[in-house]
Amino acid sequence: MREIFFILKFKLLFIFKTALDSKWGAVLKELASVAVFTGFALSTFISSNYATAYLLSEAKIGLFLFHRILSMLLFILFVLVSLGNMIVAYSTLYKSKDIEFFLTTPIKPIKIYTVKFLDNFFYSSSTMFIFIFSILLGYGSYLGKPLHFYLFSFFGVIVPFMLMSASLSIIILMLILKLSKKN
């Protein structure tokens, strides 16, 4: 466990060092990224709130059909996240030079894999988290949901959902790589 915290500590230090670079180009790049992601989240929230209001108030499809549509969208999201995680996992677990370095250290391979898995997960799913949370806020604000609804939905449903998708994609990737060696 100590090794995992050691690697995570230096990963966080690297992220903060690159984010707090004092060069004007880097600062401008970070501000532009924040503006783009804020605009993306805000437009997703507005679209989600409008779509929920339209489907429930104007089209009057009812909550049952509305939730059926949402479940189909979540399935599509599950497949997309799985494919995205598979591509990112392949490039970071099998094609990166830092894995070769870490495997020469006394750190157990399972700990390296765990840290890289979490790194892949947050790297490939951070935009998806913003997207899903904005949709959740639009849906919940229209229906007047309390704060604990958002917390439970995000940490109790969405995060495990995304972790399950990432785990499944890693398993499929490893099966593909295992089968490709047999030919």
PDB file of N, CA, C and O in Angstrom, residues 1-9 11 85 89 92-94 98-99 102-103 107-123 163 166-167 170 174:
ATOM      1  N   MET A   1       0.830  -1.198   0.000  1.00  0.00           N
ATOM      2  CA  MET A   1       0.000   0.000   0.000  1.00  0.00           C
ATOM      3  C   MET A   1       0.869   1.256   0.000  1.00  0.00           C
ATOM      4  O   MET A   1       0.491   2.263  -0.585  1.00  0.00           O
ATOM      5  N   ARG A   2       2.014   1.173   0.641  1.00  0.00           N
ATOM      6  CA  ARG A   2       2.907   2.323   0.722  1.00  0.00           C
ATOM      7  C   ARG A   2       3.386   2.747  -0.672  1.00  0.00           C
ATOM      8  O   ARG A   2       3.491   3.935  -0.960  1.00  0.00           O
ATOM      9  N   GLU A   3       3.628   1.764  -1.531  1.00  0.00           N
ATOM     10  CA  GLU A   3       4.109   2.060  -2.876  1.00  0.00           C
ATOM     11  C   GLU A   3       3.049   2.779  -3.704  1.00  0.00           C
ATOM     12  O   GLU A   3       3.358   3.658  -4.500  1.00  0.00           O
ATOM     13  N   ILE A   4       1.794   2.374  -3.518  1.00  0.00           N
ATOM     14  CA  ILE A   4       0.710   3.017  -4.262  1.00  0.00           C
ATOM     15  C   ILE A   4       0.629   4.498  -3.899  1.00  0.00           C
ATOM     16  O   ILE A   4       0.527   5.359  -4.768  1.00  0.00           O
ATOM     17  N   PHE A   5       0.705   4.807  -2.589  1.00  0.00           N
ATOM     18  CA  PHE A   5       0.664   6.208  -2.168  1.00  0.00           C
ATOM     19  C   PHE A   5       1.891   6.969  -2.664  1.00  0.00           C
ATOM     20  O   PHE A   5       1.803   8.145  -3.007  1.00  0.00           O
ATOM     21  N   PHE A   6       3.033   6.300  -2.719  1.00  0.00           N
ATOM     22  CA  PHE A   6       4.251   6.920  -3.229  1.00  0.00           C
ATOM     23  C   PHE A   6       4.079   7.316  -4.688  1.00  0.00           C
ATOM     24  O   PHE A   6       4.375   8.446  -5.092  1.00  0.00           O
ATOM     25  N   ILE A   7       3.562   6.401  -5.498  1.00  0.00           N
ATOM     26  CA  ILE A   7       3.355   6.683  -6.919  1.00  0.00           C
ATOM     27  C   ILE A   7       2.289   7.755  -7.101  1.00  0.00           C
ATOM     28  O   ILE A   7       2.450   8.685  -7.890  1.00  0.00           O
ATOM     29  N   LEU A   8       1.188   7.648  -6.357  1.00  0.00           N
ATOM     30  CA  LEU A   8       0.129   8.650  -6.465  1.00  0.00           C
ATOM     31  C   LEU A   8       0.611  10.035  -6.041  1.00  0.00           C
ATOM     32  O   LEU A   8       0.230  11.034  -6.645  1.00  0.00           O
ATOM     33  N   LYS A   9       1.461  10.082  -5.016  1.00  0.00           N
ATOM     34  CA  LYS A   9       1.997  11.364  -4.554  1.00  0.00           C
ATOM     35  C   LYS A   9       2.788  12.043  -5.668  1.00  0.00           C
ATOM     36  O   LYS A   9       2.594  13.229  -5.959  1.00  0.00           O
ATOM     37  N   LYS A  11       2.600  11.411  -8.869  1.00  0.00           N
ATOM     38  CA  LYS A  11       1.698  11.699  -9.988  1.00  0.00           C
ATOM     39  C   LYS A  11       0.979  13.028  -9.742  1.00  0.00           C
ATOM     40  O   LYS A  11       0.860  13.861 -10.640  1.00  0.00           O
ATOM     41  N   ASN A  85     -11.965   3.405 -22.583  1.00  0.00           N
ATOM     42  CA  ASN A  85     -11.034   2.892 -21.579  1.00  0.00           C
ATOM     43  C   ASN A  85     -10.135   1.804 -22.155  1.00  0.00           C
ATOM     44  O   ASN A  85      -8.977   1.685 -21.775  1.00  0.00           O
ATOM     45  N   ALA A  89      -6.241   2.225 -22.019  1.00  0.00           N
ATOM     46  CA  ALA A  89      -5.520   1.197 -21.268  1.00  0.00           C
ATOM     47  C   ALA A  89      -4.453   0.534 -22.125  1.00  0.00           C
ATOM     48  O   ALA A  89      -3.352   0.254 -21.657  1.00  0.00           O
ATOM     49  N   THR A  92      -1.518   2.999 -22.396  1.00  0.00           N
ATOM     50  CA  THR A  92      -0.770   3.289 -21.170  1.00  0.00           C
ATOM     51  C   THR A  92      -0.247   2.043 -20.468  1.00  0.00           C
ATOM     52  O   THR A  92       0.751   2.124 -19.760  1.00  0.00           O
ATOM     53  N   LEU A  93      -0.897   0.913 -20.633  1.00  0.00           N
ATOM     54  CA  LEU A  93      -0.408  -0.301 -19.973  1.00  0.00           C
ATOM     55  C   LEU A  93       0.602  -1.064 -20.822  1.00  0.00           C
ATOM     56  O   LEU A  93       1.486  -1.719 -20.293  1.00  0.00           O
ATOM     57  N   TYR A  94       0.464  -1.005 -22.132  1.00  0.00           N
ATOM     58  CA  TYR A  94       1.312  -1.830 -22.981  1.00  0.00           C
ATOM     59  C   TYR A  94       2.284  -1.046 -23.852  1.00  0.00           C
ATOM     60  O   TYR A  94       3.230  -1.612 -24.368  1.00  0.00           O
ATOM     61  N   ASP A  98       6.955   4.219 -18.975  1.00  0.00           N
ATOM     62  CA  ASP A  98       7.011   4.216 -17.511  1.00  0.00           C
ATOM     63  C   ASP A  98       6.664   2.849 -16.929  1.00  0.00           C
ATOM     64  O   ASP A  98       7.149   2.483 -15.864  1.00  0.00           O
ATOM     65  N   ILE A  99       5.862   2.060 -17.627  1.00  0.00           N
ATOM     66  CA  ILE A  99       5.566   0.702 -17.159  1.00  0.00           C
ATOM     67  C   ILE A  99       6.839  -0.131 -17.177  1.00  0.00           C
ATOM     68  O   ILE A  99       7.109  -0.890 -16.244  1.00  0.00           O
ATOM     69  N   PHE A 102       8.782   0.950 -14.130  1.00  0.00           N
ATOM     70  CA  PHE A 102       8.200   0.483 -12.872  1.00  0.00           C
ATOM     71  C   PHE A 102       8.369  -1.019 -12.668  1.00  0.00           C
ATOM     72  O   PHE A 102       8.484  -1.482 -11.542  1.00  0.00           O
ATOM     73  N   LEU A 103       8.370  -1.771 -13.740  1.00  0.00           N
ATOM     74  CA  LEU A 103       8.535  -3.217 -13.600  1.00  0.00           C
ATOM     75  C   LEU A 103       9.951  -3.601 -13.180  1.00  0.00           C
ATOM     76  O   LEU A 103      10.178  -4.713 -12.710  1.00  0.00           O
ATOM     77  N   ILE A 107       8.551  -2.650  -6.752  1.00  0.00           N
ATOM     78  CA  ILE A 107       7.110  -2.517  -6.553  1.00  0.00           C
ATOM     79  C   ILE A 107       6.429  -3.737  -7.163  1.00  0.00           C
ATOM     80  O   ILE A 107       6.755  -4.162  -8.264  1.00  0.00           O
ATOM     81  N   LYS A 108       5.464  -4.284  -6.437  1.00  0.00           N
ATOM     82  CA  LYS A 108       4.754  -5.457  -6.936  1.00  0.00           C
ATOM     83  C   LYS A 108       3.942  -5.082  -8.183  1.00  0.00           C
ATOM     84  O   LYS A 108       3.333  -4.014  -8.228  1.00  0.00           O
ATOM     85  N   PRO A 109       3.910  -5.974  -9.174  1.00  0.00           N
ATOM     86  CA  PRO A 109       3.171  -5.668 -10.415  1.00  0.00           C
ATOM     87  C   PRO A 109       1.694  -5.371 -10.192  1.00  0.00           C
ATOM     88  O   PRO A 109       1.122  -4.540 -10.894  1.00  0.00           O
ATOM     89  N   ILE A 110       1.068  -6.012  -9.217  1.00  0.00           N
ATOM     90  CA  ILE A 110      -0.356  -5.743  -8.967  1.00  0.00           C
ATOM     91  C   ILE A 110      -0.566  -4.306  -8.506  1.00  0.00           C
ATOM     92  O   ILE A 110      -1.562  -3.676  -8.844  1.00  0.00           O
ATOM     93  N   LYS A 111       0.393  -3.763  -7.769  1.00  0.00           N
ATOM     94  CA  LYS A 111       0.273  -2.376  -7.315  1.00  0.00           C
ATOM     95  C   LYS A 111       0.488  -1.408  -8.479  1.00  0.00           C
ATOM     96  O   LYS A 111      -0.189  -0.390  -8.572  1.00  0.00           O
ATOM     97  N   ILE A 112       1.422  -1.755  -9.351  1.00  0.00           N
ATOM     98  CA  ILE A 112       1.632  -0.931 -10.543  1.00  0.00           C
ATOM     99  C   ILE A 112       0.375  -0.945 -11.400  1.00  0.00           C
ATOM    100  O   ILE A 112      -0.092   0.093 -11.877  1.00  0.00           O
ATOM    101  N   TYR A 113      -0.185  -2.129 -11.565  1.00  0.00           N
ATOM    102  CA  TYR A 113      -1.401  -2.256 -12.369  1.00  0.00           C
ATOM    103  C   TYR A 113      -2.542  -1.445 -11.755  1.00  0.00           C
ATOM    104  O   TYR A 113      -3.276  -0.760 -12.471  1.00  0.00           O
ATOM    105  N   THR A 114      -2.701  -1.508 -10.439  1.00  0.00           N
ATOM    106  CA  THR A 114      -3.786  -0.782  -9.772  1.00  0.00           C
ATOM    107  C   THR A 114      -3.645   0.726  -9.970  1.00  0.00           C
ATOM    108  O   THR A 114      -4.613   1.409 -10.303  1.00  0.00           O
ATOM    109  N   VAL A 115      -2.445   1.228  -9.789  1.00  0.00           N
ATOM    110  CA  VAL A 115      -2.220   2.665  -9.964  1.00  0.00           C
ATOM    111  C   VAL A 115      -2.446   3.069 -11.418  1.00  0.00           C
ATOM    112  O   VAL A 115      -3.091   4.077 -11.706  1.00  0.00           O
ATOM    113  N   LYS A 116      -1.940   2.270 -12.358  1.00  0.00           N
ATOM    114  CA  LYS A 116      -2.130   2.593 -13.764  1.00  0.00           C
ATOM    115  C   LYS A 116      -3.604   2.486 -14.172  1.00  0.00           C
ATOM    116  O   LYS A 116      -4.082   3.264 -14.989  1.00  0.00           O
ATOM    117  N   PHE A 117      -4.303   1.511 -13.580  1.00  0.00           N
ATOM    118  CA  PHE A 117      -5.732   1.384 -13.862  1.00  0.00           C
ATOM    119  C   PHE A 117      -6.479   2.632 -13.415  1.00  0.00           C
ATOM    120  O   PHE A 117      -7.290   3.187 -14.157  1.00  0.00           O
ATOM    121  N   LEU A 118      -6.214   3.097 -12.189  1.00  0.00           N
ATOM    122  CA  LEU A 118      -6.876   4.309 -11.695  1.00  0.00           C
ATOM    123  C   LEU A 118      -6.465   5.528 -12.513  1.00  0.00           C
ATOM    124  O   LEU A 118      -7.290   6.401 -12.800  1.00  0.00           O
ATOM    125  N   ASP A 119      -5.205   5.580 -12.906  1.00  0.00           N
ATOM    126  CA  ASP A 119      -4.731   6.671 -13.749  1.00  0.00           C
ATOM    127  C   ASP A 119      -5.466   6.662 -15.088  1.00  0.00           C
ATOM    128  O   ASP A 119      -5.947   7.701 -15.554  1.00  0.00           O
ATOM    129  N   ASN A 120      -5.581   5.491 -15.704  1.00  0.00           N
ATOM    130  CA  ASN A 120      -6.315   5.361 -16.966  1.00  0.00           C
ATOM    131  C   ASN A 120      -7.768   5.754 -16.789  1.00  0.00           C
ATOM    132  O   ASN A 120      -8.350   6.433 -17.636  1.00  0.00           O
ATOM    133  N   PHE A 121      -8.348   5.279 -15.711  1.00  0.00           N
ATOM    134  CA  PHE A 121      -9.757   5.528 -15.458  1.00  0.00           C
ATOM    135  C   PHE A 121     -10.040   7.019 -15.367  1.00  0.00           C
ATOM    136  O   PHE A 121     -10.948   7.533 -16.021  1.00  0.00           O
ATOM    137  N   PHE A 122      -9.271   7.745 -14.574  1.00  0.00           N
ATOM    138  CA  PHE A 122      -9.520   9.171 -14.420  1.00  0.00           C
ATOM    139  C   PHE A 122      -9.090   9.955 -15.659  1.00  0.00           C
ATOM    140  O   PHE A 122      -9.689  10.980 -15.979  1.00  0.00           O
ATOM    141  N   TYR A 123      -8.090   9.462 -16.370  1.00  0.00           N
ATOM    142  CA  TYR A 123      -7.655  10.138 -17.586  1.00  0.00           C
ATOM    143  C   TYR A 123      -8.704  10.024 -18.689  1.00  0.00           C
ATOM    144  O   TYR A 123      -9.029  10.994 -19.355  1.00  0.00           O
ATOM    145  N   LEU A 163     -16.591   2.550 -13.105  1.00  0.00           N
ATOM    146  CA  LEU A 163     -15.533   1.612 -12.719  1.00  0.00           C
ATOM    147  C   LEU A 163     -15.803   0.216 -13.283  1.00  0.00           C
ATOM    148  O   LEU A 163     -14.874  -0.477 -13.704  1.00  0.00           O
ATOM    149  N   ALA A 166     -14.891   0.341 -16.906  1.00  0.00           N
ATOM    150  CA  ALA A 166     -13.437   0.335 -17.083  1.00  0.00           C
ATOM    151  C   ALA A 166     -12.860  -1.049 -16.800  1.00  0.00           C
ATOM    152  O   ALA A 166     -11.975  -1.522 -17.523  1.00  0.00           O
ATOM    153  N   SER A 167     -13.359  -1.713 -15.774  1.00  0.00           N
ATOM    154  CA  SER A 167     -12.876  -3.063 -15.446  1.00  0.00           C
ATOM    155  C   SER A 167     -13.211  -4.037 -16.564  1.00  0.00           C
ATOM    156  O   SER A 167     -12.372  -4.866 -16.947  1.00  0.00           O
ATOM    157  N   ILE A 170     -10.857  -3.518 -19.482  1.00  0.00           N
ATOM    158  CA  ILE A 170      -9.524  -4.068 -19.228  1.00  0.00           C
ATOM    159  C   ILE A 170      -9.540  -5.581 -19.404  1.00  0.00           C
ATOM    160  O   ILE A 170      -8.626  -6.171 -19.991  1.00  0.00           O
ATOM    161  N   MET A 174      -7.377  -7.597 -22.167  1.00  0.00           N
ATOM    162  CA  MET A 174      -6.448  -8.679 -21.823  1.00  0.00           C
ATOM    163  C   MET A 174      -6.811  -9.975 -22.541  1.00  0.00           C
ATOM    164  O   MET A 174      -5.928 -10.718 -22.957  1.00  0.00           O
TER     165      MET A 174
END
